[in-house]
Amino acid sequence: MTEIDPETPAQAAEEKPELREGEYELDRTLVTGVLEAVDGANAVALDGLLEPLHPADIADLLEQISGPERRAFLSLWSTGLDGEVLSELEDGLREEVIEFLPAHVLQGAVRELESDDVVDLVEDLQQEQQELILGALNTVDRAVVEDALSYPEFSAGRLMQREMVVVPEDWTVGQAIDFMRASETLPEQFYHVILVDPAYHPVGYVTLGRILGAPRSSHLRQMGEDSFRTIPVTQAEADVAYAFNQYHLISAPVVDEDERLIGVITIDDAMAVLDEEAEEDILRLAGVGSDESVSDRTMETVRQRFPWLAVNLVTAILASLVISQFEEILAQIVALAVLMPIVASMGGNAGTQSLTVAVRAIATRDLTGANLLRVVRREAVAGLVNGLIFAVVMGVIGVLWFGTPALGGVIAVAMVINMVVAALAGILIPIALDKIGVDPALASGAFVTTVTDVVGFFAFLGLAAAVLI
Amino acid sequence: MTEIDPETPAQAAEEKPELREGEYELDRTLVTGVLEAVDGANAVALDGLLEPLHPADIADLLEQISGPERRAFLSLWSTGLDGEVLSELEDGLREEVIEFLPAHVLQGAVRELESDDVVDLVEDLQQEQQELILGALNTVDRAVVEDALSYPEFSAGRLMQREMVVVPEDWTVGQAIDFMRASETLPEQFYHVILVDPAYHPVGYVTLGRILGAPRSSHLRQMGEDSFRTIPVTQAEADVAYAFNQYHLISAPVVDEDERLIGVITIDDAMAVLDEEAEEDILRLAGVGSDESVSDRTMETVRQRFPWLAVNLVTAILASLVISQFEEILAQIVALAVLMPIVASMGGNAGTQSLTVAVRAIATRDLTGANLLRVVRREAVAGLVNGLIFAVVMGVIGVLWFGTPALGGVIAVAMVINMVVAALAGILIPIALDKIGVDPALASGAFVTTVTDVVGFFAFLGLAAAVLI
């Protein structure tokens, strides 16, 4: 990479400031201070330490200390937990904290929250805890939250806020400004004025920046943004997050099945969803329950990891069954036992590479009918080329190590076969799972590993049995 | 999960609308239509099909068709490529397209872009292509872009835009509105008015929504947002993205080393970075070059996958060397060859689970000095518990399969050892790599697999040699 720079490269390297990395971690001394204050039951010191912190950082702190420390902390914290800290906590811990808090503290905390945050808070709770929280809300807020809960989980309806600024499409900038100035409760957060027709269908939006820069007589209709697009209330939140990132949206009106405006989603919520979706894919690809976190208790960790290990045990036993078919030749040529894991391991890794690229490409809509065949062909050829390279390397190593040219040939051929099969399995299995509605991140790994283990051992030992005896 | 619902559960299930999933994929018939228009050299039809598309979708389309199709497409597209499509293209393809475009089309496209998009466009190009693009800009724009390039790659300085609205901290709402209305060029995108002191240090910001809702006489200083925080210009963009997501920022002022305001970063750019960082982690964990994409050519794919396969070959050979130490007993008890991959495979999977959780927790600042010891202990215990469960299962299978109780005992003990070691390696290796400044997503896999393979085979075969002979 070369860059334009008036100085010579040497000077530039000298003068270019260094990248600062790894900020925003909780300060170790702060955590120690907090724990000391809790330990000494010093409520004043605790409040003083927490006062300057963002609720998200207090939530992180609660996540990073131990269970007993957390309970002592919550008992001592005199100002009580505010609603924002509660909504920043991760799901597992939130339930623990809610159970621990006295009802009046909990209800006070909830009353401060925006409706979309209350929805996020209650949707995963047990009925009893839900009732407790909903009971703290006034009738209007409660109705709003219950309405949101009537939409499917993970839908735009759960993500949207009701607070928005809506004006008739034929208004001018001056009318909109007067309306906002006269309004008693503008939303905490809004970036657009949404234009609707008489049937309350959203027909466009105007950014606040353009309204502030335009003469009062300008017609809003003529100032609408090109980026305008509405989101159906039942749309999956993962799709919503994709749309925000793809189309650089800042906010987007949500409509019901009659295309009528019922809410708005803002980019900060979409960003949080995008982050969660990526997290989920990463953890699922590794066979970890997608809501596992470092603050889980040990038994929760055991439970989250168990299923994938159980699946893996089955595939490993399948592979062993393949090996057991060749006990006779293994007993004769022990070098086969030494070399056979290499073939399976290289196939497993090549398969994981292909499937990870495929899973991501499906998630980002980059793998479609338009390029499917070409991508499959590319995977096969790439598998073949890398297979040939490593076959030659491994063939030579096999010959040098065991002095048997035929053994080198067998491992080379088995390697090529397994790496091509791995590449194909890595791309075709996620696509097939996606087609039948199974999350490819969740299930592809088990299938691909089974294929590469079985094919790897079978090709290597089968060829050996055919050639070496 | 239970939800509050006025109807009975049966009714609710009936009435709750269904989740819509998997929108926003490029329409297959559209792609076919475009390719037909290109094939028939029908420029009018092509323009008609592309006109309603968002530049990001046109970029996706270019990514999904083949190389020759792409060149035919670009030759035919009469309106020429606009700058936004260019900035939406992924890096690898962008270079290809830029090389193909006539200089005047390229320069025309670049002139339409905002300065931060130009920076994003030129930073990865060869010097010659950079000069061509910078040459298209006017003196002011060029100076802005060159200044951005003087900051380190992946820093806030590369991400920020210079266009912003800045006013003295002692102004009123009325003064700010008059200033904006009189301004000839407001930024395309802005969400806050930034307040500065006389030395141009940012001291707060006010959202446009609050300005629109407040009386003209209100003092801006009293309307500042709590979320206000500045970002050092040399801060890594990954940290910036984390801060936006953690603190729910919409925009954040960027300051130089003297704390003076020099630009602003908006959430849409932070969201794109967050997405890229997650993508990078996913691909690196799978041993794929972090800028691999489905539109790469085959040889690029081979090149991206080769290094990790080469590393894996070395670790696999190491494991084979361990196995070869036990050739004697393998020749005597062939059941060992059948069962040994199970021990290595279970360890490998348990290690991958731990390391993936650790890598994510490091990336999200959830694993710190405050909880490190507790997390390590939890991993070890979880590994032990799952190890014991699968040891019993596998021990029983071993006995039933081969009729040798001692063999069942050997595999059970080896399994427990390897799964505890795997859990510890999975957490300690990423932490150690992070401490010495190596990206744990990139390198942990190789180390952890080596450990689990070597320990797995050594424990199993070593125990067998000690017990079974």
Tab-separated table of N, CA, C and O in Angstrom, chain B residues 85-171:
chain	number	residue	atom	x	y	z
B	85	VAL	N	-21.604	4.192	-6.273
B	85	VAL	CA	-21.449	2.766	-6.562
B	85	VAL	C	-20.005	2.358	-6.304
B	85	VAL	O	-19.733	1.322	-5.685
B	86	LEU	N	-19.104	3.208	-6.757
B	86	LEU	CA	-17.677	2.930	-6.584
B	86	LEU	C	-17.333	2.775	-5.096
B	86	LEU	O	-16.602	1.863	-4.705
B	87	SER	N	-17.888	3.656	-4.273
B	87	SER	CA	-17.512	3.567	-2.860
B	87	SER	C	-18.235	2.419	-2.146
B	87	SER	O	-17.836	2.020	-1.059
B	88	GLU	N	-19.273	1.864	-2.753
B	88	GLU	CA	-19.954	0.713	-2.156
B	88	GLU	C	-19.286	-0.613	-2.531
B	88	GLU	O	-19.505	-1.632	-1.901
B	89	LEU	N	-18.477	-0.595	-3.581
B	89	LEU	CA	-17.835	-1.840	-4.033
B	89	LEU	C	-16.840	-2.340	-3.001
B	89	LEU	O	-16.187	-1.549	-2.317
B	90	GLU	N	-16.693	-3.657	-2.906
B	90	GLU	CA	-15.688	-4.163	-1.986
B	90	GLU	C	-14.293	-3.957	-2.562
B	90	GLU	O	-14.104	-3.856	-3.780
B	91	ASP	N	-13.293	-3.893	-1.647
B	91	ASP	CA	-11.956	-3.442	-2.030
B	91	ASP	C	-11.376	-4.105	-3.276
B	91	ASP	O	-10.905	-3.446	-4.184
B	92	GLY	N	-11.408	-5.435	-3.303
B	92	GLY	CA	-10.750	-6.150	-4.391
B	92	GLY	C	-11.316	-5.754	-5.740
B	92	GLY	O	-10.593	-5.494	-6.706
B	93	LEU	N	-12.630	-5.686	-5.795
B	93	LEU	CA	-13.318	-5.391	-7.045
B	93	LEU	C	-13.150	-3.942	-7.446
B	93	LEU	O	-13.121	-3.605	-8.632
B	94	ARG	N	-13.046	-3.078	-6.460
B	94	ARG	CA	-12.962	-1.649	-6.724
B	94	ARG	C	-11.739	-1.344	-7.579
B	94	ARG	O	-11.805	-0.587	-8.535
B	95	GLU	N	-10.633	-1.991	-7.208
B	95	GLU	CA	-9.407	-1.782	-7.961
B	95	GLU	C	-9.570	-2.242	-9.414
B	95	GLU	O	-9.148	-1.559	-10.338
B	96	GLU	N	-10.212	-3.395	-9.568
B	96	GLU	CA	-10.444	-3.926	-10.914
B	96	GLU	C	-11.262	-2.931	-11.726
B	96	GLU	O	-10.952	-2.644	-12.887
B	97	VAL	N	-12.347	-2.404	-11.105
B	97	VAL	CA	-13.239	-1.490	-11.817
B	97	VAL	C	-12.528	-0.182	-12.151
B	97	VAL	O	-12.645	0.343	-13.255
B	98	ILE	N	-11.753	0.319	-11.185
B	98	ILE	CA	-11.051	1.585	-11.417
B	98	ILE	C	-10.061	1.456	-12.568
B	98	ILE	O	-9.945	2.340	-13.410
B	99	GLU	N	-9.374	0.315	-12.628
B	99	GLU	CA	-8.439	0.097	-13.734
B	99	GLU	C	-9.150	0.076	-15.077
B	99	GLU	O	-8.613	0.506	-16.087
B	100	PHE	N	-10.361	-0.436	-15.066
B	100	PHE	CA	-11.085	-0.613	-16.317
B	100	PHE	C	-11.701	0.691	-16.820
B	100	PHE	O	-11.864	0.884	-18.026
B	101	LEU	N	-12.064	1.593	-15.909
B	101	LEU	CA	-12.790	2.799	-16.298
B	101	LEU	C	-11.886	3.809	-17.011
B	101	LEU	O	-10.734	3.983	-16.630
B	102	PRO	N	-12.424	4.511	-18.031
B	102	PRO	CA	-11.678	5.614	-18.634
B	102	PRO	C	-11.457	6.707	-17.578
B	102	PRO	O	-12.321	6.911	-16.708
B	103	ALA	N	-10.331	7.412	-17.664
B	103	ALA	CA	-9.972	8.393	-16.637
B	103	ALA	C	-11.068	9.434	-16.410
B	103	ALA	O	-11.368	9.798	-15.272
B	104	HIS	N	-11.718	9.916	-17.489
B	104	HIS	CA	-12.687	11.004	-17.287
B	104	HIS	C	-13.940	10.518	-16.562
B	104	HIS	O	-14.540	11.239	-15.774
B	105	VAL	N	-14.339	9.261	-16.812
B	105	VAL	CA	-15.500	8.712	-16.098
B	105	VAL	C	-15.167	8.579	-14.611
B	105	VAL	O	-15.943	8.976	-13.733
B	106	LEU	N	-13.975	8.056	-14.341
B	106	LEU	CA	-13.538	7.874	-12.965
B	106	LEU	C	-13.497	9.206	-12.229
B	106	LEU	O	-14.018	9.347	-11.113
B	107	GLN	N	-12.885	10.202	-12.874
B	107	GLN	CA	-12.741	11.503	-12.219
B	107	GLN	C	-14.097	12.159	-11.992
B	107	GLN	O	-14.330	12.786	-10.951
B	108	GLY	N	-14.994	11.998	-12.940
B	108	GLY	CA	-16.351	12.544	-12.777
B	108	GLY	C	-17.040	11.896	-11.587
B	108	GLY	O	-17.697	12.557	-10.782
B	109	ALA	N	-16.859	10.571	-11.457
B	109	ALA	CA	-17.501	9.833	-10.377
B	109	ALA	C	-16.976	10.296	-9.013
B	109	ALA	O	-17.737	10.450	-8.054
B	110	VAL	N	-15.682	10.537	-8.942
B	110	VAL	CA	-15.059	10.879	-7.667
B	110	VAL	C	-15.475	12.267	-7.186
B	110	VAL	O	-15.646	12.505	-5.996
B	111	ARG	N	-15.673	13.185	-8.154
B	111	ARG	CA	-16.007	14.561	-7.768
B	111	ARG	C	-17.315	14.655	-7.002
B	111	ARG	O	-17.541	15.598	-6.254
B	112	GLU	N	-18.207	13.663	-7.170
B	112	GLU	CA	-19.499	13.708	-6.481
B	112	GLU	C	-19.411	13.283	-5.014
B	112	GLU	O	-20.361	13.465	-4.257
B	113	LEU	N	-18.284	12.689	-4.640
B	113	LEU	CA	-18.238	12.062	-3.310
B	113	LEU	C	-17.887	13.023	-2.181
B	113	LEU	O	-17.203	14.020	-2.385
B	114	GLU	N	-18.341	12.689	-0.962
B	114	GLU	CA	-17.926	13.401	0.248
B	114	GLU	C	-16.476	13.034	0.549
B	114	GLU	O	-16.001	11.962	0.170
B	115	SER	N	-15.794	13.913	1.278
B	115	SER	CA	-14.358	13.701	1.477
B	115	SER	C	-14.050	12.380	2.189
B	115	SER	O	-13.086	11.695	1.865
B	116	ASP	N	-14.895	11.978	3.174
B	116	ASP	CA	-14.567	10.727	3.874
B	116	ASP	C	-14.722	9.512	2.964
B	116	ASP	O	-14.022	8.519	3.102
B	117	ASP	N	-15.629	9.612	1.977
B	117	ASP	CA	-15.766	8.512	1.028
B	117	ASP	C	-14.582	8.461	0.065
B	117	ASP	O	-14.144	7.382	-0.339
B	118	VAL	N	-14.061	9.626	-0.304
B	118	VAL	CA	-12.879	9.649	-1.169
B	118	VAL	C	-11.696	9.014	-0.441
B	118	VAL	O	-10.949	8.223	-1.004
B	119	VAL	N	-11.551	9.349	0.841
B	119	VAL	CA	-10.458	8.761	1.635
B	119	VAL	C	-10.572	7.239	1.632
B	119	VAL	O	-9.615	6.517	1.372
B	120	ASP	N	-11.780	6.760	1.896
B	120	ASP	CA	-12.026	5.330	1.925
B	120	ASP	C	-11.691	4.694	0.571
B	120	ASP	O	-11.194	3.577	0.489
B	121	LEU	N	-11.944	5.470	-0.488
B	121	LEU	CA	-11.725	4.970	-1.845
B	121	LEU	C	-10.244	4.894	-2.174
B	121	LEU	O	-9.767	3.906	-2.731
B	122	VAL	N	-9.490	5.935	-1.842
B	122	VAL	CA	-8.102	5.987	-2.309
B	122	VAL	C	-7.108	5.285	-1.392
B	122	VAL	O	-6.027	4.918	-1.823
B	123	GLU	N	-7.481	5.062	-0.114
B	123	GLU	CA	-6.434	4.635	0.816
B	123	GLU	C	-5.811	3.287	0.475
B	123	GLU	O	-4.672	3.046	0.810
B	124	ASP	N	-6.575	2.431	-0.199
B	124	ASP	CA	-6.016	1.114	-0.523
B	124	ASP	C	-5.494	1.005	-1.950
B	124	ASP	O	-5.100	-0.071	-2.380
B	125	LEU	N	-5.505	2.116	-2.694
B	125	LEU	CA	-5.101	2.037	-4.092
B	125	LEU	C	-3.597	2.185	-4.279
B	125	LEU	O	-2.897	2.711	-3.413
B	126	GLN	N	-3.122	1.733	-5.448
B	126	GLN	CA	-1.731	1.965	-5.829
B	126	GLN	C	-1.530	3.464	-6.052
B	126	GLN	O	-2.460	4.177	-6.384
B	127	GLN	N	-0.277	3.888	-5.895
B	127	GLN	CA	0.045	5.305	-6.003
B	127	GLN	C	-0.473	5.935	-7.303
B	127	GLN	O	-1.028	7.035	-7.287
B	128	GLU	N	-0.336	5.215	-8.419
B	128	GLU	CA	-0.734	5.762	-9.714
B	128	GLU	C	-2.234	6.048	-9.750
B	128	GLU	O	-2.686	7.113	-10.166
B	129	GLN	N	-3.023	5.065	-9.262
B	129	GLN	CA	-4.467	5.233	-9.234
B	129	GLN	C	-4.863	6.337	-8.248
B	129	GLN	O	-5.780	7.107	-8.505
B	130	GLN	N	-4.141	6.416	-7.133
B	130	GLN	CA	-4.405	7.468	-6.148
B	130	GLN	C	-4.234	8.840	-6.785
B	130	GLN	O	-5.080	9.717	-6.649
B	131	GLU	N	-3.129	9.012	-7.518
B	131	GLU	CA	-2.832	10.295	-8.147
B	131	GLU	C	-3.938	10.683	-9.123
B	131	GLU	O	-4.364	11.839	-9.195
B	132	LEU	N	-4.414	9.688	-9.875
B	132	LEU	CA	-5.459	9.925	-10.866
B	132	LEU	C	-6.705	10.482	-10.180
B	132	LEU	O	-7.327	11.439	-10.636
B	133	ILE	N	-7.066	9.864	-9.035
B	133	ILE	CA	-8.285	10.278	-8.333
B	133	ILE	C	-8.081	11.619	-7.643
B	133	ILE	O	-8.927	12.516	-7.740
B	134	LEU	N	-6.949	11.796	-6.981
B	134	LEU	CA	-6.700	13.063	-6.291
B	134	LEU	C	-6.631	14.208	-7.299
B	134	LEU	O	-7.049	15.330	-7.012
B	135	GLY	N	-6.131	13.892	-8.499
B	135	GLY	CA	-6.036	14.910	-9.542
B	135	GLY	C	-7.400	15.430	-9.974
B	135	GLY	O	-7.524	16.533	-10.507
B	136	ALA	N	-8.446	14.645	-9.743
B	136	ALA	CA	-9.782	15.058	-10.150
B	136	ALA	C	-10.400	16.042	-9.165
B	136	ALA	O	-11.382	16.706	-9.468
B	137	LEU	N	-9.830	16.129	-7.969
B	137	LEU	CA	-10.440	16.962	-6.924
B	137	LEU	C	-9.962	18.406	-7.025
B	137	LEU	O	-8.878	18.669	-7.541
B	138	ASN	N	-10.748	19.337	-6.499
B	138	ASN	CA	-10.259	20.711	-6.439
B	138	ASN	C	-9.248	20.822	-5.290
B	138	ASN	O	-9.103	19.902	-4.476
B	139	THR	N	-8.565	21.949	-5.221
B	139	THR	CA	-7.446	22.083	-4.280
B	139	THR	C	-7.868	21.845	-2.828
B	139	THR	O	-7.178	21.166	-2.072
B	140	VAL	N	-9.028	22.403	-2.468
B	140	VAL	CA	-9.483	22.270	-1.087
B	140	VAL	C	-9.775	20.805	-0.751
B	140	VAL	O	-9.296	20.269	0.246
B	141	ASP	N	-10.564	20.145	-1.595
B	141	ASP	CA	-10.918	18.748	-1.353
B	141	ASP	C	-9.675	17.877	-1.302
B	141	ASP	O	-9.551	16.974	-0.473
B	142	ARG	N	-8.751	18.166	-2.210
B	142	ARG	CA	-7.529	17.371	-2.249
B	142	ARG	C	-6.738	17.519	-0.954
B	142	ARG	O	-6.230	16.541	-0.400
B	143	ALA	N	-6.663	18.749	-0.458
B	143	ALA	CA	-5.934	18.990	0.795
B	143	ALA	C	-6.591	18.226	1.947
B	143	ALA	O	-5.907	17.636	2.790
B	144	VAL	N	-7.929	18.231	1.966
B	144	VAL	CA	-8.659	17.523	3.014
B	144	VAL	C	-8.347	16.028	2.969
B	144	VAL	O	-8.058	15.396	3.986
B	145	VAL	N	-8.377	15.466	1.762
B	145	VAL	CA	-8.132	14.029	1.619
B	145	VAL	C	-6.687	13.703	2.010
B	145	VAL	O	-6.431	12.730	2.719
B	146	GLU	N	-5.755	14.528	1.559
B	146	GLU	CA	-4.346	14.258	1.887
B	146	GLU	C	-4.097	14.374	3.381
B	146	GLU	O	-3.317	13.627	3.959
B	147	ASP	N	-4.794	15.330	4.012
B	147	ASP	CA	-4.662	15.459	5.460
B	147	ASP	C	-5.171	14.188	6.155
B	147	ASP	O	-4.518	13.661	7.062
B	148	ALA	N	-6.317	13.686	5.714
B	148	ALA	CA	-6.874	12.460	6.313
B	148	ALA	C	-5.881	11.307	6.156
B	148	ALA	O	-5.690	10.495	7.061
B	149	LEU	N	-5.238	11.250	4.977
B	149	LEU	CA	-4.293	10.158	4.720
B	149	LEU	C	-3.049	10.278	5.600
B	149	LEU	O	-2.295	9.318	5.734
B	150	SER	N	-2.827	11.450	6.194
B	150	SER	CA	-1.655	11.598	7.064
B	150	SER	C	-1.882	10.944	8.428
B	150	SER	O	-0.952	10.787	9.201
B	151	TYR	N	-3.122	10.573	8.731
B	151	TYR	CA	-3.383	9.831	9.974
B	151	TYR	C	-3.201	8.339	9.725
B	151	TYR	O	-3.309	7.877	8.596
B	152	PRO	N	-2.942	7.567	10.786
B	152	PRO	CA	-2.676	6.136	10.582
B	152	PRO	C	-3.878	5.432	9.946
B	152	PRO	O	-5.017	5.854	10.138
B	153	GLU	N	-3.600	4.386	9.208
B	153	GLU	CA	-4.673	3.567	8.655
B	153	GLU	C	-5.529	3.048	9.794
B	153	GLU	O	-5.023	2.772	10.883
B	154	PHE	N	-6.816	2.890	9.532
B	154	PHE	CA	-7.770	2.381	10.528
B	154	PHE	C	-7.892	3.280	11.755
B	154	PHE	O	-8.226	2.815	12.837
B	155	SER	N	-7.582	4.567	11.617
B	155	SER	CA	-7.755	5.483	12.746
B	155	SER	C	-8.998	6.335	12.543
B	155	SER	O	-9.550	6.408	11.443
B	156	ALA	N	-9.414	6.991	13.635
B	156	ALA	CA	-10.559	7.899	13.570
B	156	ALA	C	-10.343	8.973	12.509
B	156	ALA	O	-11.294	9.396	11.847
B	157	GLY	N	-9.083	9.398	12.322
B	157	GLY	CA	-8.770	10.428	11.334
B	157	GLY	C	-9.135	10.041	9.912
B	157	GLY	O	-9.437	10.892	9.079
B	158	ARG	N	-9.104	8.735	9.626
B	158	ARG	CA	-9.488	8.270	8.293
B	158	ARG	C	-11.004	8.182	8.148
B	158	ARG	O	-11.540	8.148	7.049
B	159	LEU	N	-11.666	8.065	9.283
B	159	LEU	CA	-13.111	7.789	9.276
B	159	LEU	C	-13.943	9.067	9.333
B	159	LEU	O	-15.093	9.103	8.891
B	160	MET	N	-13.360	10.123	9.882
B	160	MET	CA	-14.170	11.322	10.173
B	160	MET	C	-14.471	12.128	8.918
B	160	MET	O	-13.784	12.054	7.921
B	161	GLN	N	-15.564	12.904	9.006
B	161	GLN	CA	-15.816	13.891	7.963
B	161	GLN	C	-15.482	15.267	8.526
B	161	GLN	O	-15.510	15.483	9.730
B	162	ARG	N	-15.129	16.193	7.613
B	162	ARG	CA	-14.785	17.547	8.047
B	162	ARG	C	-16.023	18.423	8.090
B	162	ARG	O	-16.022	19.480	8.708
B	163	GLU	N	-17.055	18.027	7.346
B	163	GLU	CA	-18.271	18.829	7.269
B	163	GLU	C	-19.020	18.711	8.590
B	163	GLU	O	-19.392	17.604	8.997
B	164	MET	N	-19.214	19.809	9.282
B	164	MET	CA	-19.942	19.784	10.552
B	164	MET	C	-20.456	21.183	10.854
B	164	MET	O	-20.069	22.156	10.205
B	165	VAL	N	-21.365	21.273	11.834
B	165	VAL	CA	-21.890	22.573	12.229
B	165	VAL	C	-21.371	22.882	13.631
B	165	VAL	O	-21.656	22.157	14.580
B	166	VAL	N	-20.590	23.944	13.732
B	166	VAL	CA	-19.902	24.292	14.976
B	166	VAL	C	-20.295	25.711	15.367
B	166	VAL	O	-20.241	26.610	14.523
B	167	VAL	N	-20.694	25.906	16.610
B	167	VAL	CA	-21.044	27.255	17.066
B	167	VAL	C	-20.415	27.515	18.440
B	167	VAL	O	-20.094	26.572	19.162
B	168	PRO	N	-20.259	28.819	18.795
B	168	PRO	CA	-19.712	29.140	20.119
B	168	PRO	C	-20.650	28.643	21.219
B	168	PRO	O	-21.865	28.671	21.066
B	169	GLU	N	-20.064	28.245	22.322
B	169	GLU	CA	-20.843	27.629	23.396
B	169	GLU	C	-21.856	28.583	24.028
B	169	GLU	O	-22.810	28.147	24.657
B	170	ASP	N	-21.645	29.904	23.868
B	170	ASP	CA	-22.556	30.826	24.537
B	170	ASP	C	-23.711	31.286	23.650
B	170	ASP	O	-24.442	32.199	24.013
B	171	TRP	N	-23.888	30.654	22.505
B	171	TRP	CA	-24.985	31.038	21.624
B	171	TRP	C	-26.328	30.540	22.151
B	171	TRP	O	-26.409	29.592	22.932
